[in-house]
Amino acid sequence: MDPLFVKVHSNDNVAIVVNPDGVGAGLEFAGGLRAAEPIPQSHKVALSPIGRGEPITRYGQMIGLANRDIAAGGWVREDMLDLPSAPALDSLPLATAVPAPLPALEGYTFEGFRNPDGSAGTKNILGITTTVQCVAPTVDYAVRRIRAELLPRFPNVDDVVAVTHTYGCGVAIDAPGATVPIATLRHISRHANFGGAPLVVSLGCEKMQPARLFPSGLKIFDEQPQVVRLQDQRGFGDTVAAILRYAEKRLEELNRRRRVTVPASELNVGLQCGGSDAFSGVTCNPAVGYAADLLVRAGSTVMFSEVTEVRDAVHLLTPRCANEQVARDLIREMKWYDDYLSRGSADRSANPTPGNKRGGLSNVVEKALGSVAKAGTSALAAVASHGERVTAKGLVFAATPASDFICGTQQLASMNLHVFTTGEGSPYGLAMVPVAKVSSRTALAEKWPDLIDVDAGKIATGHATIEDVGWELFRFLLDVASGRKKTWAEHWGLHNALAPFNPGPVT
Ligand code: CA
């Protein structure tokens, strides 16, 4: 392969090396630029001389200031950029460039499970919620018994999943931050893929009592709350028998459900990235953004999240908000997170990982500019706070941390399908919803052919367009939502632990 780089925007003075083995010193790119030194794949090459103190520009935006002179063809390494300050939150343009609605896409459907509350599931799962970590091993034991002894008799039920977590006790449950994990667990418990309702296993003495988790009650069958309270039971054997008894009854109900044709507008697709590299912003994230536009056109909900990866690109998003209130809501979430980080004596520079940097991402500004490409081009219809269930259709910003397993857990409050983009690679998966993984580089898709579902790396080498991969992903998502195809994470049963975001104090 001849030396090749990808330049995103005409104003950029850096570009990304495409060649899997990098380029050697002195090799010439098409157009005449020579590499001044060896530059690894996905790292930046200077397209022209950049003087000390001058801006380094990618995506048409400043990602940093050069802290030394850089020659044309030089490797622009992370230590050569000084981090610019984040966009000020008090002077952002509000809804000044609202995109016109995209043309509707009619007739796209999937085969889903209808719920009494009107939502639609992409799977049919028996959910068992726990109110506290203390009961998790007991519930895990019961789940193993249910899988082995009961589930084979109910062929229309896909799985049994325990909602276990580290919350529930030893926490300041009346602190303002406590509403986030509690609301998250409430919404997860009533997930569309659980038929809208779980069984509940409680210890008895914990702070998060079932009534606290479900203040408006919880009726599943017989108009009775289905709660097993361990401290009311005679020993472990009776406890497990009680859980199995309830589980069998609930399985009988779930087993009567059948997939029916529902409009694609019933999809709620959560987007996030993990293990991003410098390609993420030119291949997988724009392709996901194109698919996001297709979903929005089909009437679906598309959520993007990860506040610290939006913060440095917020000036590109506030003009796109559907109205000034949505823009103010977005700014409110940025401000909340700025304050949260400063309480922990951290700032946004804490975001990039060693893997991000190995993958050529110099800092959080460059990471954020690539990350928001997932959001496509439509108007931002609504903003949800941490733990809130998203009910709006269209493109929604749902505030979460960027941590993969915390973001995924928070998005589970609303989503019935998950898209995960990755450059460095992660085998991430969730038990409750299908997770489709999209790679930024073909080298990753070739290294992990049994983990990556869609390869967007072919965009960088010119073997496919952003539109091609966007449509490929959109169609794959409809197949996965219908149970016609399985993601690799489903195939292998890769289920990351749930990790609700708890911004409140632990006691
Ligand atoms: Ca993430």
Short mmCIF file of C-alpha atoms and ligand atoms in Angstrom, two decimals:
data_model
loop_
_atom_site.label_atom_id
_atom_site.label_comp_id
_atom_site.label_asym_id
_atom_site.label_seq_id
_atom_site.Cartn_x
_atom_site.Cartn_y
_atom_site.Cartn_z
CA MET A 1 0.00 0.00 0.00
CA ASP A 2 1.36 3.42 -0.98
CA PRO A 3 1.71 6.01 1.78
CA LEU A 4 -1.81 7.30 2.45
CA PHE A 5 -3.34 9.82 4.83
CA VAL A 6 -6.89 11.00 5.56
CA LYS A 7 -7.50 14.73 5.83
CA VAL A 8 -10.96 15.48 7.20
CA HIS A 9 -11.48 19.19 6.51
CA SER A 10 -9.98 21.52 3.91
CA ASN A 11 -8.62 23.82 6.65
CA ASP A 12 -6.79 21.04 8.51
CA ASN A 13 -3.00 21.26 8.87
CA VAL A 14 -2.71 17.66 10.08
CA ALA A 15 -3.95 14.34 8.65
CA ILE A 16 -4.03 10.71 9.82
CA VAL A 17 -1.75 7.97 8.44
CA VAL A 18 -3.86 5.11 7.03
CA ASN A 19 -1.18 2.46 6.33
CA PRO A 20 -1.44 -0.42 8.85
CA ASP A 21 2.34 -0.51 9.34
CA GLY A 22 2.72 3.27 9.33
CA VAL A 23 4.98 5.15 6.92
CA GLY A 24 8.78 5.20 6.91
CA ALA A 25 11.01 8.30 6.94
CA GLY A 26 11.34 9.91 3.52
CA LEU A 27 8.37 8.10 1.96
CA GLU A 28 6.20 10.31 -0.21
CA PHE A 29 2.43 10.64 0.01
CA ALA A 30 0.34 11.35 -3.09
CA GLY A 31 0.58 15.11 -3.54
CA GLY A 32 4.28 15.24 -2.70
CA LEU A 33 4.40 15.47 1.10
CA ARG A 34 7.33 13.42 2.48
CA ALA A 35 7.27 11.83 5.94
CA ALA A 36 10.07 13.54 7.90
CA GLU A 37 10.29 10.57 10.28
CA PRO A 38 8.54 7.19 10.76
CA ILE A 39 4.87 7.77 11.67
CA PRO A 40 2.63 4.95 13.00
CA GLN A 41 -0.84 4.19 11.68
CA SER A 42 -3.62 6.49 12.92
CA HIS A 43 -1.11 9.11 14.10
CA LYS A 44 -0.99 12.65 12.76
CA VAL A 45 1.33 14.00 10.09
CA ALA A 46 1.85 17.76 9.69
CA LEU A 47 0.69 18.81 6.21
CA SER A 48 2.60 22.10 6.35
CA PRO A 49 5.12 23.68 8.73
CA ILE A 50 3.42 24.61 12.04
CA GLY A 51 5.12 27.27 14.15
CA ARG A 52 5.29 27.30 17.94
CA GLY A 53 2.08 28.82 19.35
CA GLU A 54 0.11 28.20 16.15
CA PRO A 55 -3.15 26.22 16.13
CA ILE A 56 -3.18 22.57 15.11
CA THR A 57 -6.38 22.01 13.17
CA ARG A 58 -8.37 18.81 12.58
CA TYR A 59 -12.08 18.50 11.66
CA GLY A 60 -11.72 22.19 10.76
CA GLN A 61 -11.40 22.92 14.49
CA MET A 62 -8.45 23.75 16.70
CA ILE A 63 -7.43 20.67 18.69
CA GLY A 64 -4.43 22.33 20.36
CA LEU A 65 -1.61 24.84 20.11
CA ALA A 66 1.82 23.71 18.93
CA ASN A 67 4.29 24.07 21.77
CA ARG A 68 7.29 23.82 19.40
CA ASP A 69 8.02 24.23 15.70
CA ILE A 70 6.84 21.24 13.66
CA ALA A 71 8.21 20.57 10.16
CA ALA A 72 5.98 19.59 7.23
CA GLY A 73 5.80 15.80 7.19
CA GLY A 74 6.61 15.61 10.91
CA TRP A 75 4.87 13.29 13.38
CA VAL A 76 2.54 15.43 15.51
CA ARG A 77 2.72 13.66 18.86
CA GLU A 78 0.48 14.34 21.85
CA ASP A 79 3.23 16.10 23.82
CA MET A 80 3.54 18.73 21.06
CA LEU A 81 0.00 20.06 21.68
CA ASP A 82 -1.09 22.30 24.51
CA LEU A 83 -4.73 21.71 25.51
CA PRO A 84 -6.93 24.69 24.61
CA SER A 85 -9.52 25.82 27.13
CA ALA A 86 -13.00 24.32 26.75
CA PRO A 87 -15.71 26.40 25.03
CA ALA A 88 -17.16 28.88 27.54
CA LEU A 89 -20.70 27.85 28.47
CA ASP A 90 -22.13 31.35 28.89
CA SER A 91 -21.69 32.60 25.32
CA LEU A 92 -22.76 29.66 23.16
CA PRO A 93 -25.11 30.16 20.19
CA LEU A 94 -28.55 28.75 21.07
CA ALA A 95 -30.55 27.04 18.29
CA THR A 96 -29.08 29.40 15.68
CA ALA A 97 -28.64 26.79 12.91
CA VAL A 98 -31.43 24.25 13.43
CA PRO A 99 -31.25 21.69 10.62
CA ALA A 100 -34.43 21.26 8.59
CA PRO A 101 -36.16 17.92 9.25
CA LEU A 102 -34.65 15.13 7.15
CA PRO A 103 -37.04 13.44 4.67
CA ALA A 104 -39.02 10.68 6.39
CA LEU A 105 -38.07 7.07 5.70
CA GLU A 106 -41.31 5.14 5.43
CA GLY A 107 -41.99 1.45 5.75
CA TYR A 108 -39.06 0.28 7.88
CA THR A 109 -40.07 -2.18 10.56
CA PHE A 110 -38.69 -4.85 12.86
CA GLU A 111 -40.15 -7.89 14.59
CA GLY A 112 -40.42 -6.94 18.25
CA PHE A 113 -42.32 -7.78 21.44
CA ARG A 114 -45.16 -5.37 22.25
CA ASN A 115 -45.59 -4.39 25.90
CA PRO A 116 -48.70 -3.22 27.78
CA ASP A 117 -47.10 0.23 28.25
CA GLY A 118 -46.79 0.63 24.45
CA SER A 119 -43.04 0.06 24.30
CA ALA A 120 -41.49 -2.68 22.18
CA GLY A 121 -38.77 -5.10 23.15
CA THR A 122 -36.00 -6.50 20.98
CA LYS A 123 -35.73 -9.57 23.21
CA ASN A 124 -38.02 -11.50 25.55
CA ILE A 125 -36.21 -11.84 28.87
CA LEU A 126 -37.18 -12.72 32.43
CA GLY A 127 -35.62 -9.96 34.53
CA ILE A 128 -34.83 -10.35 38.21
CA THR A 129 -34.05 -7.07 39.93
CA THR A 130 -32.05 -6.85 43.13
CA THR A 131 -32.39 -3.99 45.59
CA VAL A 132 -28.89 -4.45 47.01
CA GLN A 133 -25.60 -6.13 46.16
CA CYS A 134 -25.89 -8.39 49.26
CA VAL A 135 -28.42 -10.62 47.48
CA ALA A 136 -26.57 -10.78 44.14
CA PRO A 137 -24.82 -14.18 44.65
CA THR A 138 -28.11 -15.72 45.80
CA VAL A 139 -29.88 -14.40 42.73
CA ASP A 140 -27.02 -15.52 40.46
CA TYR A 141 -27.38 -19.01 41.97
CA ALA A 142 -31.15 -18.96 41.36
CA VAL A 143 -30.59 -17.77 37.78
CA ARG A 144 -28.29 -20.74 37.09
CA ARG A 145 -31.05 -23.06 38.38
CA ILE A 146 -33.73 -21.26 36.34
CA ARG A 147 -31.62 -21.54 33.17
CA ALA A 148 -30.99 -25.24 33.71
CA GLU A 149 -34.34 -26.39 35.12
CA LEU A 150 -37.07 -24.00 33.91
CA LEU A 151 -36.00 -22.13 30.79
CA PRO A 152 -35.94 -25.18 28.46
CA ARG A 153 -39.72 -25.51 29.02
CA PHE A 154 -40.35 -21.95 27.77
CA PRO A 155 -38.90 -21.78 24.27
CA ASN A 156 -40.25 -18.30 23.48
CA VAL A 157 -38.25 -16.75 26.31
CA ASP A 158 -34.70 -15.79 25.28
CA ASP A 159 -32.98 -15.68 28.65
CA VAL A 160 -33.15 -14.88 32.34
CA VAL A 161 -31.06 -11.93 33.50
CA ALA A 162 -30.29 -10.74 37.01
CA VAL A 163 -30.08 -6.98 37.45
CA THR A 164 -27.22 -7.00 39.95
CA HIS A 165 -25.18 -3.94 40.89
CA THR A 166 -23.08 -2.44 43.67
CA TYR A 167 -25.75 0.01 44.86
CA GLY A 168 -28.48 -0.34 47.48
CA CYS A 169 -26.86 0.06 50.90
CA GLY A 170 -23.96 1.86 52.57
CA VAL A 171 -24.89 4.96 50.61
CA ALA A 172 -26.28 8.40 51.47
CA ILE A 173 -29.67 7.53 50.02
CA ASP A 174 -31.18 10.96 50.67
CA ALA A 175 -28.30 12.85 49.04
CA PRO A 176 -29.24 14.60 45.77
CA GLY A 177 -26.97 12.33 43.72
CA ALA A 178 -28.80 9.19 44.93
CA THR A 179 -31.69 9.86 42.58
CA VAL A 180 -29.41 8.94 39.64
CA PRO A 181 -28.69 5.26 40.47
CA ILE A 182 -32.19 4.74 41.91
CA ALA A 183 -33.96 6.09 38.82
CA THR A 184 -31.57 4.16 36.56
CA LEU A 185 -32.31 0.87 38.32
CA ARG A 186 -36.06 1.60 38.30
CA HIS A 187 -36.08 2.17 34.54
CA ILE A 188 -33.81 -0.83 33.88
CA SER A 189 -36.13 -3.01 35.97
CA ARG A 190 -39.07 -1.96 33.81
CA HIS A 191 -37.14 -2.45 30.60
CA ALA A 192 -39.01 -3.17 27.38
CA ASN A 193 -37.02 -6.40 27.01
CA PHE A 194 -38.34 -7.58 30.41
CA GLY A 195 -41.92 -7.11 29.22
CA GLY A 196 -41.99 -3.91 31.27
CA ALA A 197 -41.69 -5.58 34.66
CA PRO A 198 -39.23 -7.62 36.75
CA LEU A 199 -39.33 -9.92 39.72
CA VAL A 200 -37.66 -8.29 42.70
CA VAL A 201 -35.34 -9.84 45.26
CA SER A 202 -34.68 -7.78 48.38
CA LEU A 203 -32.56 -8.52 51.44
CA GLY A 204 -34.81 -6.76 53.98
CA CYS A 205 -32.61 -4.32 55.91
CA GLU A 206 -31.10 -2.41 52.95
CA LYS A 207 -31.46 1.30 52.37
CA MET A 208 -32.96 0.96 48.89
CA GLN A 209 -36.19 -0.76 49.93
CA PRO A 210 -38.44 -2.08 47.13
CA ALA A 211 -40.89 0.75 47.88
CA ARG A 212 -38.08 3.24 47.33
CA LEU A 213 -37.16 1.66 44.02
CA PHE A 214 -40.81 1.51 42.91
CA PRO A 215 -42.65 4.33 44.72
CA SER A 216 -45.72 3.93 42.53
CA GLY A 217 -45.87 0.21 43.25
CA LEU A 218 -45.02 -2.81 41.19
CA LYS A 219 -47.75 -5.10 39.97
CA ILE A 220 -46.94 -7.89 37.60
CA PHE A 221 -49.39 -10.69 38.01
CA ASP A 222 -52.22 -11.31 40.49
CA GLU A 223 -52.04 -7.53 41.11
CA GLN A 224 -49.44 -8.35 43.76
CA PRO A 225 -45.88 -7.08 43.94
CA GLN A 226 -43.57 -9.95 43.12
CA VAL A 227 -40.95 -9.41 45.82
CA VAL A 228 -38.92 -12.13 47.52
CA ARG A 229 -37.50 -10.78 50.81
CA LEU A 230 -34.59 -12.96 51.90
CA GLN A 231 -34.79 -12.13 55.59
CA ASP A 232 -38.39 -13.50 55.60
CA GLN A 233 -37.30 -16.88 54.29
CA ARG A 234 -36.24 -20.05 56.14
CA GLY A 235 -32.71 -20.61 54.93
CA PHE A 236 -31.10 -20.56 51.55
CA GLY A 237 -33.10 -23.49 50.18
CA ASP A 238 -36.46 -21.81 50.86
CA THR A 239 -35.21 -18.54 49.39
CA VAL A 240 -34.14 -20.15 46.14
CA ALA A 241 -37.37 -22.16 45.97
CA ALA A 242 -39.40 -18.95 46.36
CA ILE A 243 -37.46 -17.23 43.55
CA LEU A 244 -37.95 -20.28 41.31
CA ARG A 245 -41.69 -20.37 42.07
CA TYR A 246 -42.17 -16.74 41.04
CA ALA A 247 -39.85 -17.18 38.07
CA GLU A 248 -41.90 -20.09 36.74
CA LYS A 249 -45.11 -18.09 36.94
CA ARG A 250 -43.55 -15.13 35.16
CA LEU A 251 -41.98 -17.40 32.52
CA GLU A 252 -45.44 -18.78 31.72
CA GLU A 253 -46.59 -15.22 30.94
CA LEU A 254 -43.51 -14.25 28.97
CA ASN A 255 -43.65 -17.48 26.97
CA ARG A 256 -47.01 -16.44 25.52
CA ARG A 257 -45.42 -13.43 23.85
CA ARG A 258 -44.66 -13.50 20.13
CA ARG A 259 -42.69 -11.21 17.87
CA VAL A 260 -44.96 -8.91 15.86
CA THR A 261 -44.16 -6.36 13.17
CA VAL A 262 -43.64 -2.94 14.73
CA PRO A 263 -42.45 0.29 13.11
CA ALA A 264 -38.78 1.18 13.32
CA SER A 265 -39.91 4.20 15.33
CA GLU A 266 -40.11 1.86 18.36
CA LEU A 267 -36.34 1.52 18.38
CA ASN A 268 -34.34 3.41 20.94
CA VAL A 269 -30.70 3.06 19.92
CA GLY A 270 -27.96 4.05 22.38
CA LEU A 271 -24.67 5.07 20.80
CA GLN A 272 -21.30 5.13 22.48
CA CYS A 273 -17.64 4.66 21.72
CA GLY A 274 -14.95 2.83 23.65
CA GLY A 275 -11.25 2.39 22.96
CA SER A 276 -11.42 5.16 20.35
CA ASP A 277 -8.54 6.02 18.06
CA ALA A 278 -7.83 8.79 15.57
CA PHE A 279 -9.78 6.88 12.89
CA SER A 280 -12.95 6.77 14.98
CA GLY A 281 -13.85 10.30 13.93
CA VAL A 282 -13.40 9.64 10.19
CA THR A 283 -14.74 6.10 9.77
CA CYS A 284 -16.95 4.41 12.38
CA ASN A 285 -18.39 7.50 14.07
CA PRO A 286 -19.46 9.25 10.82
CA ALA A 287 -20.89 5.93 9.54
CA VAL A 288 -22.82 5.56 12.79
CA GLY A 289 -23.87 9.20 12.39
CA TYR A 290 -25.23 8.37 8.95
CA ALA A 291 -27.13 5.40 10.42
CA ALA A 292 -28.34 7.72 13.20
CA ASP A 293 -29.81 10.04 10.55
CA LEU A 294 -31.52 7.04 8.89
CA LEU A 295 -32.99 5.99 12.24
CA VAL A 296 -34.18 9.53 12.97
CA ARG A 297 -35.76 9.62 9.51
CA ALA A 298 -37.52 6.34 10.33
CA GLY A 299 -38.93 7.92 13.51
CA SER A 300 -36.67 6.14 16.00
CA THR A 301 -34.98 7.55 19.05
CA VAL A 302 -31.18 7.81 18.86
CA MET A 303 -29.28 8.64 22.01
CA PHE A 304 -25.72 9.83 22.25
CA SER A 305 -24.13 10.43 25.62
CA GLU A 306 -20.70 10.67 27.30
CA VAL A 307 -20.59 14.26 28.59
CA THR A 308 -16.79 14.56 28.69
CA GLU A 309 -16.64 13.61 25.02
CA VAL A 310 -19.21 16.22 24.05
CA ARG A 311 -17.95 19.06 26.25
CA ASP A 312 -15.22 20.22 23.86
CA ALA A 313 -17.55 20.06 20.85
CA VAL A 314 -20.57 21.61 22.56
CA HIS A 315 -20.23 24.78 20.45
CA LEU A 316 -21.02 22.61 17.40
CA LEU A 317 -24.15 21.18 19.05
CA THR A 318 -25.91 24.12 20.70
CA PRO A 319 -26.66 25.75 17.31
CA ARG A 320 -28.23 22.43 16.18
CA CYS A 321 -30.67 22.21 19.12
CA ALA A 322 -34.34 22.21 18.09
CA ASN A 323 -35.01 25.27 20.25
CA GLU A 324 -33.31 27.48 22.82
CA GLN A 325 -34.62 25.44 25.75
CA VAL A 326 -32.99 22.25 24.44
CA ALA A 327 -29.72 24.19 24.02
CA ARG A 328 -29.98 25.45 27.61
CA ASP A 329 -30.66 21.89 28.80
CA LEU A 330 -27.51 20.74 27.00
CA ILE A 331 -25.46 23.51 28.62
CA ARG A 332 -26.94 22.60 32.02
CA GLU A 333 -25.63 19.04 31.64
CA MET A 334 -22.16 20.30 30.63
CA LYS A 335 -22.10 22.62 33.64
CA TRP A 336 -23.22 19.84 35.99
CA TYR A 337 -20.32 17.69 34.82
CA ASP A 338 -17.77 20.52 35.00
CA ASP A 339 -18.79 20.96 38.65
CA TYR A 340 -18.76 17.21 39.30
CA LEU A 341 -15.21 16.91 37.94
CA SER A 342 -13.98 19.92 39.86
CA ARG A 343 -15.42 18.49 43.12
CA GLY A 344 -13.20 15.49 42.47
CA SER A 345 -10.20 17.76 41.73
CA ALA A 346 -10.17 16.55 38.12
CA ASP A 347 -10.81 18.18 34.80
CA ARG A 348 -11.64 17.05 31.28
CA SER A 349 -7.98 16.17 30.58
CA ALA A 350 -8.63 13.08 32.76
CA ASN A 351 -10.63 11.50 29.91
CA PRO A 352 -8.25 10.07 27.27
CA THR A 353 -6.78 6.65 28.06
CA PRO A 354 -3.32 5.26 27.21
CA GLY A 355 -5.05 3.27 24.44
CA ASN A 356 -6.63 6.43 22.98
CA LYS A 357 -3.17 8.02 22.86
CA ARG A 358 -1.57 4.92 21.35
CA GLY A 359 -4.32 5.17 18.72
CA GLY A 360 -3.21 8.70 17.82
CA LEU A 361 -5.69 10.77 19.84
CA SER A 362 -3.68 13.57 21.40
CA ASN A 363 -6.24 14.97 23.81
CA VAL A 364 -9.90 15.18 24.75
CA VAL A 365 -10.60 17.94 22.19
CA GLU A 366 -9.56 15.70 19.32
CA LYS A 367 -11.46 12.80 20.90
CA ALA A 368 -14.63 14.88 21.35
CA LEU A 369 -14.61 16.23 17.79
CA GLY A 370 -14.47 12.65 16.52
CA SER A 371 -17.00 11.40 19.06
CA VAL A 372 -19.82 13.80 18.17
CA ALA A 373 -19.74 12.59 14.57
CA LYS A 374 -21.94 9.76 15.92
CA ALA A 375 -24.73 12.30 16.33
CA GLY A 376 -25.23 12.65 12.57
CA THR A 377 -26.70 15.83 11.15
CA SER A 378 -30.27 16.11 12.45
CA ALA A 379 -31.58 18.64 14.96
CA LEU A 380 -31.05 17.77 18.62
CA ALA A 381 -34.63 17.15 19.74
CA ALA A 382 -34.21 16.75 23.51
CA VAL A 383 -31.75 16.42 26.40
CA ALA A 384 -32.14 14.00 29.32
CA SER A 385 -30.31 14.18 32.66
CA HIS A 386 -28.43 11.29 34.26
CA GLY A 387 -30.83 8.44 35.03
CA GLU A 388 -33.82 9.97 33.26
CA ARG A 389 -35.79 7.74 30.88
CA VAL A 390 -35.82 9.15 27.36
CA THR A 391 -39.28 9.35 25.83
CA ALA A 392 -38.66 11.85 22.99
CA LYS A 393 -38.24 10.66 19.41
CA GLY A 394 -35.39 11.80 17.20
CA LEU A 395 -31.84 12.65 18.23
CA VAL A 396 -31.47 12.95 22.01
CA PHE A 397 -28.50 13.74 24.21
CA ALA A 398 -28.80 11.54 27.31
CA ALA A 399 -26.19 12.65 29.86
CA THR A 400 -23.91 9.86 31.12
CA PRO A 401 -20.25 9.49 32.01
CA ALA A 402 -18.05 8.29 29.13
CA SER A 403 -16.93 5.14 30.98
CA ASP A 404 -18.09 2.31 28.70
CA PHE A 405 -19.79 0.12 31.30
CA ILE A 406 -21.35 3.07 33.16
CA CYS A 407 -22.57 4.75 29.96
CA GLY A 408 -24.05 1.45 28.74
CA THR A 409 -25.82 0.91 32.06
CA GLN A 410 -27.22 4.45 32.07
CA GLN A 411 -28.41 4.14 28.47
CA LEU A 412 -30.18 0.87 29.39
CA ALA A 413 -32.73 3.00 31.22
CA SER A 414 -34.08 3.79 27.75
CA MET A 415 -32.46 1.84 24.91
CA ASN A 416 -33.51 -1.45 23.35
CA LEU A 417 -30.49 -1.61 21.02
CA HIS A 418 -26.87 -0.52 21.48
CA VAL A 419 -24.17 0.51 18.99
CA PHE A 420 -20.58 0.56 20.19
CA THR A 421 -17.76 1.96 18.07
CA THR A 422 -14.18 1.03 18.79
CA GLY A 423 -10.69 1.60 17.40
CA GLU A 424 -8.42 -0.14 19.87
CA GLY A 425 -11.02 -2.91 20.37
CA SER A 426 -13.24 -4.02 23.24
CA PRO A 427 -15.26 -7.26 23.57
CA TYR A 428 -17.99 -5.29 25.41
CA GLY A 429 -21.53 -6.67 25.52
CA LEU A 430 -24.73 -6.46 27.57
CA ALA A 431 -27.14 -9.17 28.67
CA MET A 432 -30.31 -7.11 28.26
CA VAL A 433 -29.93 -5.68 24.75
CA PRO A 434 -27.98 -6.59 21.62
CA VAL A 435 -24.70 -4.67 21.27
CA ALA A 436 -23.48 -4.11 17.69
CA LYS A 437 -19.78 -3.32 17.51
CA VAL A 438 -18.35 -1.18 14.71
CA SER A 439 -14.58 -0.99 14.15
CA SER A 440 -12.74 2.15 13.08
CA ARG A 441 -9.98 0.21 11.29
CA THR A 442 -10.05 -2.84 9.02
CA ALA A 443 -6.97 -4.18 10.84
CA LEU A 444 -9.08 -4.52 13.99
CA ALA A 445 -11.96 -6.19 12.12
CA GLU A 446 -9.45 -8.66 10.62
CA LYS A 447 -7.79 -9.32 13.98
CA TRP A 448 -11.18 -9.80 15.68
CA PRO A 449 -13.48 -11.22 12.96
CA ASP A 450 -15.52 -12.96 15.67
CA LEU A 451 -16.10 -9.85 17.78
CA ILE A 452 -16.57 -6.96 15.33
CA ASP A 453 -19.98 -6.87 13.61
CA VAL A 454 -19.44 -4.06 11.10
CA ASP A 455 -16.09 -2.84 9.72
CA ALA A 456 -16.05 0.90 9.02
CA GLY A 457 -12.29 0.87 8.34
CA LYS A 458 -12.98 0.28 4.66
CA ILE A 459 -14.03 3.95 4.49
CA ALA A 460 -10.42 5.05 5.15
CA THR A 461 -9.03 2.86 2.37
CA GLY A 462 -11.71 3.96 -0.10
CA HIS A 463 -13.38 0.53 -0.31
CA ALA A 464 -16.71 1.88 0.96
CA THR A 465 -18.35 5.22 1.60
CA ILE A 466 -19.77 6.55 4.85
CA GLU A 467 -23.23 6.12 3.27
CA ASP A 468 -22.52 2.45 2.39
CA VAL A 469 -21.49 1.56 5.93
CA GLY A 470 -24.31 3.67 7.40
CA TRP A 471 -26.92 1.71 5.42
CA GLU A 472 -25.16 -1.59 6.23
CA LEU A 473 -25.37 -0.80 9.94
CA PHE A 474 -29.00 0.42 9.71
CA ARG A 475 -30.11 -2.82 8.02
CA PHE A 476 -28.04 -4.93 10.42
CA LEU A 477 -29.73 -3.19 13.37
CA LEU A 478 -33.22 -3.99 12.03
CA ASP A 479 -32.18 -7.65 11.60
CA VAL A 480 -30.70 -7.80 15.09
CA ALA A 481 -33.74 -6.08 16.65
CA SER A 482 -35.91 -8.72 14.95
CA GLY A 483 -33.85 -11.65 16.22
CA ARG A 484 -33.00 -12.63 12.61
CA LYS A 485 -29.30 -12.00 13.18
CA LYS A 486 -27.18 -12.09 16.30
CA THR A 487 -24.33 -9.75 17.18
CA TRP A 488 -21.04 -11.41 18.13
CA ALA A 489 -21.54 -10.28 21.73
CA GLU A 490 -24.89 -12.13 21.76
CA HIS A 491 -23.34 -15.15 20.05
CA TRP A 492 -20.66 -15.52 22.72
CA GLY A 493 -22.87 -14.34 25.60
CA LEU A 494 -20.56 -11.46 26.55
CA HIS A 495 -22.34 -9.67 29.37
CA ASN A 496 -20.60 -6.80 31.11
CA ALA A 497 -21.67 -6.12 34.69
CA LEU A 498 -24.16 -3.33 35.29
CA ALA A 499 -22.55 -0.27 36.85
CA PRO A 500 -25.12 2.46 37.63
CA PHE A 501 -23.62 5.95 37.94
CA ASN A 502 -23.60 7.00 41.59
CA PRO A 503 -22.53 10.62 41.98
CA GLY A 504 -23.65 10.54 45.65
CA PRO A 505 -21.56 9.78 48.74
CA VAL A 506 -20.92 6.26 50.04
CA THR A 507 -21.16 5.87 53.84
CA CA B 1 -17.49 5.16 26.25
#
